[in-house]
Every structure is written in C-alpha cells, then in structure tokens.
C-alpha cells in the first residue's frame, strides 16, 4: 500500500513538473530567444530518494555520503542531472 502511494506521488510530481517546465520554457522563448538548448529539455534527469538509495555507514538508511559514493555509477547510466527528494527531518517516511 505504501509503495503504491509512493509511486503515485512520484508520478504525479513528475507530471506536474514537466508541465511547469514546458510552460516556463515557452514563456522564456517568447520573451527572449535562447542561443543554446536548455539542459532540462534534452538531458537525462534521475530522481533519487536518498534514504533508500545507498547506505554508506551500515545503519540501513541511505545518506548523502552514499549517494556521492555512487556518482560514477549514476554517470555511467547517462544521467546528466540529479533531482533529490527531501532529506530534511520529518515525521513521515518520505520526508515531506
């Protein structure tokens, strides 16, 4: 149940952000022509839930140090940008 809620929330946030980016890009193009294509229009962005990605200290919870230890692996996948989910203290599992 929690996994399906997490997947739903992740997909919803991706769809909303894609629409926002599309609208922002269109308004920017109307105001001022871009010389180079913006990185977010053609690059691969990888969303990382840090808490479950890679544990560097063996406590069973992923952390930023674990993420930085795996940057070479992420780059090999062709990822050009990382989108980190919240990492601040929170009473909920997903840190929102």
mmCIF file of N, CA, C and O in Angstrom:
data_model
loop_
_atom_site.group_PDB
_atom_site.id
_atom_site.type_symbol
_atom_site.label_atom_id
_atom_site.label_comp_id
_atom_site.label_asym_id
_atom_site.label_seq_id
_atom_site.Cartn_x
_atom_site.Cartn_y
_atom_site.Cartn_z
ATOM 1 N N UNK A 1 0.825 -1.195 0.000
ATOM 2 C CA UNK A 1 0.000 0.000 0.000
ATOM 3 C C UNK A 1 0.868 1.258 0.000
ATOM 4 O O UNK A 1 0.621 2.166 -0.776
ATOM 5 N N UNK A 2 1.887 1.301 0.876
ATOM 6 C CA UNK A 2 2.749 2.470 0.943
ATOM 7 C C UNK A 2 3.526 2.657 -0.353
ATOM 8 O O UNK A 2 3.743 3.778 -0.796
ATOM 9 N N UNK A 3 3.946 1.535 -0.966
ATOM 10 C CA UNK A 3 4.721 1.627 -2.204
ATOM 11 C C UNK A 3 3.857 2.200 -3.319
ATOM 12 O O UNK A 3 4.307 3.061 -4.072
ATOM 13 N N UNK A 4 2.596 1.762 -3.425
ATOM 14 C CA UNK A 4 1.742 2.279 -4.492
ATOM 15 C C UNK A 4 1.434 3.758 -4.273
ATOM 16 O O UNK A 4 1.344 4.519 -5.227
ATOM 17 N N UNK A 5 1.292 4.195 -3.026
ATOM 18 C CA UNK A 5 1.089 5.619 -2.756
ATOM 19 C C UNK A 5 2.339 6.387 -3.155
ATOM 20 O O UNK A 5 2.262 7.455 -3.769
ATOM 21 N N UNK A 6 3.512 5.851 -2.808
ATOM 22 C CA UNK A 6 4.780 6.494 -3.162
ATOM 23 C C UNK A 6 4.922 6.615 -4.675
ATOM 24 O O UNK A 6 5.298 7.666 -5.189
ATOM 25 N N UNK A 7 4.603 5.557 -5.400
ATOM 26 C CA UNK A 7 4.711 5.584 -6.864
ATOM 27 C C UNK A 7 3.741 6.614 -7.430
ATOM 28 O O UNK A 7 4.088 7.391 -8.313
ATOM 29 N N UNK A 8 2.509 6.638 -6.919
ATOM 30 C CA UNK A 8 1.522 7.615 -7.382
ATOM 31 C C UNK A 8 2.019 9.032 -7.155
ATOM 32 O O UNK A 8 1.955 9.879 -8.048
ATOM 33 N N UNK A 9 2.535 9.324 -5.959
ATOM 34 C CA UNK A 9 3.028 10.663 -5.662
ATOM 35 C C UNK A 9 4.219 11.040 -6.544
ATOM 36 O O UNK A 9 4.324 12.169 -7.015
ATOM 37 N N UNK A 10 5.114 10.087 -6.760
ATOM 38 C CA UNK A 10 6.275 10.359 -7.603
ATOM 39 C C UNK A 10 5.855 10.671 -9.039
ATOM 40 O O UNK A 10 6.339 11.633 -9.642
ATOM 41 N N UNK A 11 4.946 9.865 -9.589
ATOM 42 C CA UNK A 11 4.491 10.101 -10.957
ATOM 43 C C UNK A 11 3.735 11.417 -11.076
ATOM 44 O O UNK A 11 3.903 12.161 -12.046
ATOM 45 N N UNK A 12 2.918 11.726 -10.070
ATOM 46 C CA UNK A 12 2.184 12.987 -10.082
ATOM 47 C C UNK A 12 3.136 14.171 -10.071
ATOM 48 O O UNK A 12 2.976 15.125 -10.833
ATOM 49 N N UNK A 13 4.155 14.111 -9.205
ATOM 50 C CA UNK A 13 5.098 15.228 -9.136
ATOM 51 C C UNK A 13 5.891 15.362 -10.438
ATOM 52 O O UNK A 13 6.193 16.469 -10.875
ATOM 53 N N UNK A 14 6.217 14.250 -11.070
ATOM 54 C CA UNK A 14 6.934 14.306 -12.344
ATOM 55 C C UNK A 14 6.065 14.958 -13.424
ATOM 56 O O UNK A 14 6.524 15.827 -14.164
ATOM 57 N N UNK A 15 4.792 14.540 -13.491
ATOM 58 C CA UNK A 15 3.897 15.111 -14.500
ATOM 59 C C UNK A 15 3.686 16.608 -14.278
ATOM 60 O O UNK A 15 3.708 17.395 -15.224
ATOM 61 N N UNK A 16 3.493 17.008 -13.029
ATOM 62 C CA UNK A 16 3.295 18.427 -12.728
ATOM 63 C C UNK A 16 4.545 19.220 -13.083
ATOM 64 O O UNK A 16 4.468 20.283 -13.682
ATOM 65 N N UNK A 17 5.719 18.705 -12.724
ATOM 66 C CA UNK A 17 6.949 19.434 -13.016
ATOM 67 C C UNK A 17 7.206 19.504 -14.519
ATOM 68 O O UNK A 17 7.725 20.506 -15.009
ATOM 69 N N UNK A 18 6.851 18.464 -15.258
ATOM 70 C CA UNK A 18 7.033 18.507 -16.716
ATOM 71 C C UNK A 18 6.163 19.595 -17.329
ATOM 72 O O UNK A 18 6.610 20.335 -18.194
ATOM 73 N N UNK A 19 4.923 19.705 -16.888
ATOM 74 C CA UNK A 19 4.028 20.726 -17.422
ATOM 75 C C UNK A 19 4.529 22.120 -17.053
ATOM 76 O O UNK A 19 4.526 23.026 -17.871
ATOM 77 N N UNK A 20 5.000 22.288 -15.819
ATOM 78 C CA UNK A 20 5.522 23.577 -15.385
ATOM 79 C C UNK A 20 6.743 23.961 -16.205
ATOM 80 O O UNK A 20 6.870 25.100 -16.660
ATOM 81 N N UNK A 21 7.641 23.010 -16.432
ATOM 82 C CA UNK A 21 8.839 23.268 -17.228
ATOM 83 C C UNK A 21 8.455 23.649 -18.655
ATOM 84 O O UNK A 21 9.014 24.571 -19.232
ATOM 85 N N UNK A 22 7.475 22.952 -19.209
ATOM 86 C CA UNK A 22 7.032 23.245 -20.572
ATOM 87 C C UNK A 22 6.492 24.678 -20.653
ATOM 88 O O UNK A 22 6.845 25.427 -21.558
ATOM 89 N N UNK A 23 5.649 25.048 -19.687
ATOM 90 C CA UNK A 23 5.082 26.396 -19.693
ATOM 91 C C UNK A 23 6.168 27.451 -19.485
ATOM 92 O O UNK A 23 6.155 28.488 -20.141
ATOM 93 N N UNK A 24 7.096 27.206 -18.571
ATOM 94 C CA UNK A 24 8.171 28.162 -18.320
ATOM 95 C C UNK A 24 9.065 28.313 -19.544
ATOM 96 O O UNK A 24 9.486 29.409 -19.884
ATOM 97 N N UNK A 25 9.357 27.204 -20.198
ATOM 98 C CA UNK A 25 10.213 27.239 -21.387
ATOM 99 C C UNK A 25 9.534 28.022 -22.499
ATOM 100 O O UNK A 25 10.166 28.834 -23.169
ATOM 101 N N UNK A 26 8.239 27.800 -22.693
ATOM 102 C CA UNK A 26 7.520 28.518 -23.742
ATOM 103 C C UNK A 26 7.504 30.014 -23.471
ATOM 104 O O UNK A 26 7.713 30.820 -24.371
ATOM 105 N N UNK A 27 7.252 30.409 -22.214
ATOM 106 C CA UNK A 27 7.216 31.839 -21.910
ATOM 107 C C UNK A 27 8.602 32.455 -22.050
ATOM 108 O O UNK A 27 8.736 33.592 -22.488
ATOM 109 N N UNK A 28 9.657 31.713 -21.710
ATOM 110 C CA UNK A 28 11.020 32.226 -21.861
ATOM 111 C C UNK A 28 11.344 32.411 -23.344
ATOM 112 O O UNK A 28 11.982 33.389 -23.719
ATOM 113 N N UNK A 29 10.911 31.474 -24.183
ATOM 114 C CA UNK A 29 11.194 31.572 -25.606
ATOM 115 C C UNK A 29 10.448 32.745 -26.235
ATOM 116 O O UNK A 29 10.940 33.370 -27.177
ATOM 117 N N UNK A 30 9.258 33.033 -25.716
ATOM 118 C CA UNK A 30 8.502 34.172 -26.232
ATOM 119 C C UNK A 30 9.158 35.487 -25.849
ATOM 120 O O UNK A 30 9.114 36.447 -26.606
ATOM 121 N N UNK A 31 9.760 35.545 -24.664
ATOM 122 C CA UNK A 31 10.367 36.778 -24.193
ATOM 123 C C UNK A 31 11.753 37.004 -24.785
ATOM 124 O O UNK A 31 12.097 38.099 -25.173
ATOM 125 N N UNK A 32 12.552 35.954 -24.831
ATOM 126 C CA UNK A 32 13.935 36.118 -25.265
ATOM 127 C C UNK A 32 14.401 34.822 -25.936
ATOM 128 O O UNK A 32 14.302 33.752 -25.349
ATOM 129 N N UNK A 33 14.879 34.877 -27.148
ATOM 130 C CA UNK A 33 15.337 33.653 -27.808
ATOM 131 C C UNK A 33 16.575 33.090 -27.110
ATOM 132 O O UNK A 33 17.474 33.823 -26.707
ATOM 133 N N UNK A 34 16.605 31.771 -26.966
ATOM 134 C CA UNK A 34 17.741 31.098 -26.340
ATOM 135 C C UNK A 34 18.777 30.743 -27.397
ATOM 136 O O UNK A 34 18.435 30.240 -28.468
ATOM 137 N N UNK A 35 20.021 30.989 -27.112
ATOM 138 C CA UNK A 35 21.089 30.645 -28.044
ATOM 139 C C UNK A 35 21.373 29.149 -28.017
ATOM 140 O O UNK A 35 21.616 28.538 -29.027
ATOM 141 N N UNK A 36 21.378 28.566 -26.818
ATOM 142 C CA UNK A 36 21.639 27.137 -26.656
ATOM 143 C C UNK A 36 20.400 26.463 -26.095
ATOM 144 O O UNK A 36 19.624 27.072 -25.373
ATOM 145 N N UNK A 37 20.238 25.205 -26.413
ATOM 146 C CA UNK A 37 19.126 24.458 -25.848
ATOM 147 C C UNK A 37 19.362 24.282 -24.356
ATOM 148 O O UNK A 37 20.453 23.918 -23.932
ATOM 149 N N UNK A 38 18.359 24.523 -23.557
ATOM 150 C CA UNK A 38 18.466 24.380 -22.104
ATOM 151 C C UNK A 38 18.689 22.912 -21.744
ATOM 152 O O UNK A 38 18.162 22.012 -22.402
ATOM 153 N N UNK A 39 19.461 22.665 -20.712
ATOM 154 C CA UNK A 39 19.819 21.304 -20.338
ATOM 155 C C UNK A 39 18.605 20.457 -19.983
ATOM 156 O O UNK A 39 18.584 19.267 -20.230
ATOM 157 N N UNK A 40 17.555 21.059 -19.418
ATOM 158 C CA UNK A 40 16.425 20.262 -18.974
ATOM 159 C C UNK A 40 15.529 19.814 -20.112
ATOM 160 O O UNK A 40 14.661 18.983 -19.923
ATOM 161 N N UNK A 41 15.723 20.329 -21.316
ATOM 162 C CA UNK A 41 14.878 19.911 -22.426
ATOM 163 C C UNK A 41 15.390 18.667 -23.135
ATOM 164 O O UNK A 41 14.647 18.040 -23.861
ATOM 165 N N UNK A 42 16.652 18.308 -22.934
ATOM 166 C CA UNK A 42 17.162 17.155 -23.645
ATOM 167 C C UNK A 42 17.987 16.221 -22.798
ATOM 168 O O UNK A 42 18.356 15.147 -23.243
ATOM 169 N N UNK A 43 18.293 16.597 -21.563
ATOM 170 C CA UNK A 43 19.143 15.783 -20.712
ATOM 171 C C UNK A 43 18.359 14.758 -19.914
ATOM 172 O O UNK A 43 17.147 14.820 -19.792
ATOM 173 N N UNK A 44 19.091 13.781 -19.391
ATOM 174 C CA UNK A 44 18.503 12.743 -18.555
ATOM 175 C C UNK A 44 18.612 13.181 -17.105
ATOM 176 O O UNK A 44 19.701 13.427 -16.597
ATOM 177 N N UNK A 45 17.461 13.306 -16.444
ATOM 178 C CA UNK A 45 17.425 13.656 -15.025
ATOM 179 C C UNK A 45 16.968 12.430 -14.256
ATOM 180 O O UNK A 45 15.998 11.768 -14.632
ATOM 181 N N UNK A 46 17.664 12.123 -13.175
ATOM 182 C CA UNK A 46 17.391 10.935 -12.366
ATOM 183 C C UNK A 46 16.944 11.389 -10.985
ATOM 184 O O UNK A 46 17.660 12.123 -10.305
ATOM 185 N N UNK A 47 15.743 10.981 -10.580
ATOM 186 C CA UNK A 47 15.232 11.335 -9.256
ATOM 187 C C UNK A 47 15.725 10.314 -8.244
ATOM 188 O O UNK A 47 15.615 9.109 -8.458
ATOM 189 N N UNK A 48 16.294 10.797 -7.147
ATOM 190 C CA UNK A 48 16.864 9.913 -6.137
ATOM 191 C C UNK A 48 16.169 10.127 -4.799
ATOM 192 O O UNK A 48 16.099 11.248 -4.302
ATOM 193 N N UNK A 49 15.655 9.042 -4.238
ATOM 194 C CA UNK A 49 15.166 9.053 -2.868
ATOM 195 C C UNK A 49 16.357 8.636 -2.020
ATOM 196 O O UNK A 49 16.667 7.462 -1.871
ATOM 197 N N UNK A 50 17.070 9.616 -1.511
ATOM 198 C CA UNK A 50 18.360 9.397 -0.858
ATOM 199 C C UNK A 50 18.258 8.346 0.244
ATOM 200 O O UNK A 50 19.134 7.498 0.401
ATOM 201 N N UNK A 51 17.182 8.380 1.022
ATOM 202 C CA UNK A 51 17.029 7.491 2.165
ATOM 203 C C UNK A 51 17.035 6.007 1.766
ATOM 204 O O UNK A 51 17.400 5.158 2.570
ATOM 205 N N UNK A 52 16.695 5.702 0.544
ATOM 206 C CA UNK A 52 16.681 4.304 0.124
ATOM 207 C C UNK A 52 17.699 4.000 -0.973
ATOM 208 O O UNK A 52 17.757 2.885 -1.475
ATOM 209 N N UNK A 53 18.518 4.967 -1.364
ATOM 210 C CA UNK A 53 19.425 4.759 -2.490
ATOM 211 C C UNK A 53 20.682 3.973 -2.114
ATOM 212 O O UNK A 53 20.939 2.902 -2.646
ATOM 213 N N UNK A 54 21.499 4.485 -1.210
ATOM 214 C CA UNK A 54 22.743 3.786 -0.839
ATOM 215 C C UNK A 54 23.160 4.189 0.569
ATOM 216 O O UNK A 54 23.251 5.372 0.886
ATOM 217 N N UNK A 55 23.412 3.182 1.391
ATOM 218 C CA UNK A 55 23.788 3.381 2.789
ATOM 219 C C UNK A 55 25.304 3.307 2.922
ATOM 220 O O UNK A 55 25.907 2.282 2.641
ATOM 221 N N UNK A 56 25.936 4.383 3.373
ATOM 222 C CA UNK A 56 27.397 4.387 3.473
ATOM 223 C C UNK A 56 27.924 3.972 4.838
ATOM 224 O O UNK A 56 29.070 3.574 4.958
ATOM 225 N N UNK A 57 27.087 4.043 5.877
ATOM 226 C CA UNK A 57 27.600 3.759 7.221
ATOM 227 C C UNK A 57 26.982 2.525 7.871
ATOM 228 O O UNK A 57 27.209 2.268 9.053
ATOM 229 N N UNK A 58 26.195 1.767 7.146
ATOM 230 C CA UNK A 58 25.680 0.492 7.651
ATOM 231 C C UNK A 58 24.503 0.586 8.603
ATOM 232 O O UNK A 58 24.158 -0.398 9.245
ATOM 233 N N UNK A 59 23.853 1.734 8.704
ATOM 234 C CA UNK A 59 22.712 1.848 9.617
ATOM 235 C C UNK A 59 21.384 1.487 8.954
ATOM 236 O O UNK A 59 20.338 1.546 9.574
ATOM 237 N N UNK A 60 21.423 1.114 7.676
ATOM 238 C CA UNK A 60 20.221 0.685 6.979
ATOM 239 C C UNK A 60 19.435 1.814 6.330
ATOM 240 O O UNK A 60 18.376 1.586 5.771
ATOM 241 N N UNK A 61 19.949 3.026 6.402
ATOM 242 C CA UNK A 61 19.278 4.184 5.820
ATOM 243 C C UNK A 61 20.243 4.866 4.850
ATOM 244 O O UNK A 61 21.367 5.193 5.215
ATOM 245 N N UNK A 62 19.793 5.075 3.638
ATOM 246 C CA UNK A 62 20.630 5.747 2.653
ATOM 247 C C UNK A 62 20.961 7.163 3.095
ATOM 248 O O UNK A 62 20.225 7.776 3.867
ATOM 249 N N UNK A 63 22.074 7.681 2.625
ATOM 250 C CA UNK A 63 22.514 9.007 3.043
ATOM 251 C C UNK A 63 23.240 9.708 1.900
ATOM 252 O O UNK A 63 23.535 9.110 0.867
ATOM 253 N N UNK A 64 23.500 11.008 2.094
ATOM 254 C CA UNK A 64 24.157 11.791 1.039
ATOM 255 C C UNK A 64 25.567 11.285 0.746
ATOM 256 O O UNK A 64 26.007 11.306 -0.404
ATOM 257 N N UNK A 65 26.281 10.831 1.758
ATOM 258 C CA UNK A 65 27.619 10.269 1.526
ATOM 259 C C UNK A 65 27.523 9.030 0.624
ATOM 260 O O UNK A 65 28.331 8.837 -0.277
ATOM 261 N N UNK A 66 26.505 8.195 0.857
ATOM 262 C CA UNK A 66 26.287 7.036 -0.005
ATOM 263 C C UNK A 66 25.984 7.441 -1.433
ATOM 264 O O UNK A 66 26.459 6.830 -2.389
ATOM 265 N N UNK A 67 25.192 8.487 -1.590
ATOM 266 C CA UNK A 67 24.883 8.982 -2.925
ATOM 267 C C UNK A 67 26.142 9.454 -3.634
ATOM 268 O O UNK A 67 26.385 9.110 -4.790
ATOM 269 N N UNK A 68 26.981 10.219 -2.938
ATOM 270 C CA UNK A 68 28.201 10.722 -3.580
ATOM 271 C C UNK A 68 29.165 9.586 -3.915
ATOM 272 O O UNK A 68 29.911 9.683 -4.885
ATOM 273 N N UNK A 69 29.132 8.509 -3.133
ATOM 274 C CA UNK A 69 29.986 7.359 -3.440
ATOM 275 C C UNK A 69 29.546 6.660 -4.721
ATOM 276 O O UNK A 69 30.335 5.954 -5.342
ATOM 277 N N UNK A 70 28.309 6.845 -5.127
ATOM 278 C CA UNK A 70 27.767 6.164 -6.307
ATOM 279 C C UNK A 70 27.628 7.081 -7.530
ATOM 280 O O UNK A 70 26.996 6.713 -8.507
ATOM 281 N N UNK A 71 28.226 8.257 -7.488
ATOM 282 C CA UNK A 71 28.081 9.190 -8.608
ATOM 283 C C UNK A 71 28.672 8.653 -9.912
ATOM 284 O O UNK A 71 28.133 8.909 -10.990
ATOM 285 N N UNK A 72 29.760 7.889 -9.835
ATOM 286 C CA UNK A 72 30.323 7.302 -11.056
ATOM 287 C C UNK A 72 29.327 6.338 -11.698
ATOM 288 O O UNK A 72 29.154 6.322 -12.923
ATOM 289 N N UNK A 73 28.674 5.526 -10.866
ATOM 290 C CA UNK A 73 27.661 4.586 -11.370
ATOM 291 C C UNK A 73 26.514 5.341 -12.041
ATOM 292 O O UNK A 73 26.078 4.985 -13.136
ATOM 293 N N UNK A 74 26.051 6.402 -11.394
ATOM 294 C CA UNK A 74 24.949 7.189 -11.950
ATOM 295 C C UNK A 74 25.364 7.822 -13.280
ATOM 296 O O UNK A 74 24.603 7.830 -14.241
ATOM 297 N N UNK A 75 26.583 8.320 -13.358
ATOM 298 C CA UNK A 75 27.078 8.921 -14.603
ATOM 299 C C UNK A 75 27.157 7.880 -15.721
ATOM 300 O O UNK A 75 26.869 8.189 -16.882
ATOM 301 N N UNK A 76 27.530 6.639 -15.386
ATOM 302 C CA UNK A 76 27.587 5.567 -16.392
ATOM 303 C C UNK A 76 26.218 5.279 -16.991
ATOM 304 O O UNK A 76 26.118 4.802 -18.119
ATOM 305 N N UNK A 77 25.156 5.569 -16.249
ATOM 306 C CA UNK A 77 23.795 5.376 -16.753
ATOM 307 C C UNK A 77 23.396 6.446 -17.759
ATOM 308 O O UNK A 77 22.355 6.357 -18.389
ATOM 309 N N UNK A 78 24.220 7.493 -17.886
ATOM 310 C CA UNK A 78 23.925 8.581 -18.806
ATOM 311 C C UNK A 78 23.171 9.731 -18.158
ATOM 312 O O UNK A 78 22.657 10.611 -18.838
ATOM 313 N N UNK A 79 23.114 9.731 -16.839
ATOM 314 C CA UNK A 79 22.396 10.770 -16.110
ATOM 315 C C UNK A 79 23.174 12.079 -16.168
ATOM 316 O O UNK A 79 24.388 12.089 -15.968
ATOM 317 N N UNK A 80 22.474 13.171 -16.460
ATOM 318 C CA UNK A 80 23.100 14.480 -16.556
ATOM 319 C C UNK A 80 22.722 15.400 -15.402
ATOM 320 O O UNK A 80 23.374 16.412 -15.173
ATOM 321 N N UNK A 81 21.634 15.070 -14.692
ATOM 322 C CA UNK A 81 21.200 15.892 -13.554
ATOM 323 C C UNK A 81 20.519 14.999 -12.528
ATOM 324 O O UNK A 81 19.885 14.005 -12.883
ATOM 325 N N UNK A 82 20.666 15.348 -11.267
ATOM 326 C CA UNK A 82 20.010 14.618 -10.185
ATOM 327 C C UNK A 82 18.925 15.489 -9.576
ATOM 328 O O UNK A 82 19.121 16.682 -9.357
ATOM 329 N N UNK A 83 17.804 14.853 -9.287
ATOM 330 C CA UNK A 83 16.717 15.515 -8.580
ATOM 331 C C UNK A 83 16.594 14.785 -7.261
ATOM 332 O O UNK A 83 16.205 13.630 -7.218
ATOM 333 N N UNK A 84 16.958 15.444 -6.177
ATOM 334 C CA UNK A 84 16.940 14.807 -4.871
ATOM 335 C C UNK A 84 15.604 15.045 -4.190
ATOM 336 O O UNK A 84 15.122 16.170 -4.101
ATOM 337 N N UNK A 85 15.026 13.968 -3.695
ATOM 338 C CA UNK A 85 13.831 14.102 -2.880
ATOM 339 C C UNK A 85 14.244 14.677 -1.526
ATOM 340 O O UNK A 85 15.424 14.687 -1.193
ATOM 341 N N UNK A 86 13.303 15.156 -0.735
ATOM 342 C CA UNK A 86 13.648 15.810 0.528
ATOM 343 C C UNK A 86 14.530 14.959 1.437
ATOM 344 O O UNK A 86 14.375 13.741 1.505
ATOM 345 N N UNK A 87 15.447 15.626 2.119
ATOM 346 C CA UNK A 87 16.345 14.936 3.044
ATOM 347 C C UNK A 87 16.311 15.568 4.432
ATOM 348 O O UNK A 87 17.103 15.214 5.280
ATOM 349 N N UNK A 88 15.381 16.482 4.658
ATOM 350 C CA UNK A 88 15.317 17.170 5.942
ATOM 351 C C UNK A 88 14.545 16.338 6.968
ATOM 352 O O UNK A 88 13.786 15.440 6.604
ATOM 353 N N UNK A 89 14.703 16.610 8.265
ATOM 354 C CA UNK A 89 13.980 15.868 9.301
ATOM 355 C C UNK A 89 12.465 16.005 9.127
ATOM 356 O O UNK A 89 11.962 17.099 8.840
ATOM 357 N N UNK A 90 11.768 14.902 9.278
ATOM 358 C CA UNK A 90 10.320 14.909 9.127
ATOM 359 C C UNK A 90 9.760 13.659 9.811
ATOM 360 O O UNK A 90 10.421 12.620 9.832
ATOM 361 N N UNK A 91 8.549 13.724 10.334
ATOM 362 C CA UNK A 91 7.962 12.552 10.974
ATOM 363 C C UNK A 91 7.528 11.476 9.992
ATOM 364 O O UNK A 91 7.290 10.334 10.369
ATOM 365 N N UNK A 92 7.421 11.806 8.709
ATOM 366 C CA UNK A 92 6.983 10.821 7.727
ATOM 367 C C UNK A 92 8.179 10.148 7.047
ATOM 368 O O UNK A 92 9.267 10.699 6.992
ATOM 369 N N UNK A 93 7.932 8.988 6.490
ATOM 370 C CA UNK A 93 8.985 8.205 5.842
ATOM 371 C C UNK A 93 9.604 8.933 4.658
ATOM 372 O O UNK A 93 10.807 8.903 4.462
ATOM 373 N N UNK A 94 8.763 9.583 3.846
ATOM 374 C CA UNK A 94 9.264 10.199 2.613
ATOM 375 C C UNK A 94 9.782 11.609 2.818
ATOM 376 O O UNK A 94 10.186 12.255 1.864
ATOM 377 N N UNK A 95 9.796 12.130 4.035
ATOM 378 C CA UNK A 95 10.397 13.412 4.427
ATOM 379 C C UNK A 95 9.671 14.653 3.939
ATOM 380 O O UNK A 95 10.190 15.735 4.004
ATOM 381 N N UNK A 96 8.427 14.493 3.439
ATOM 382 C CA UNK A 96 7.644 15.677 3.065
ATOM 383 C C UNK A 96 6.935 16.204 4.282
ATOM 384 O O UNK A 96 6.528 15.520 5.154
#
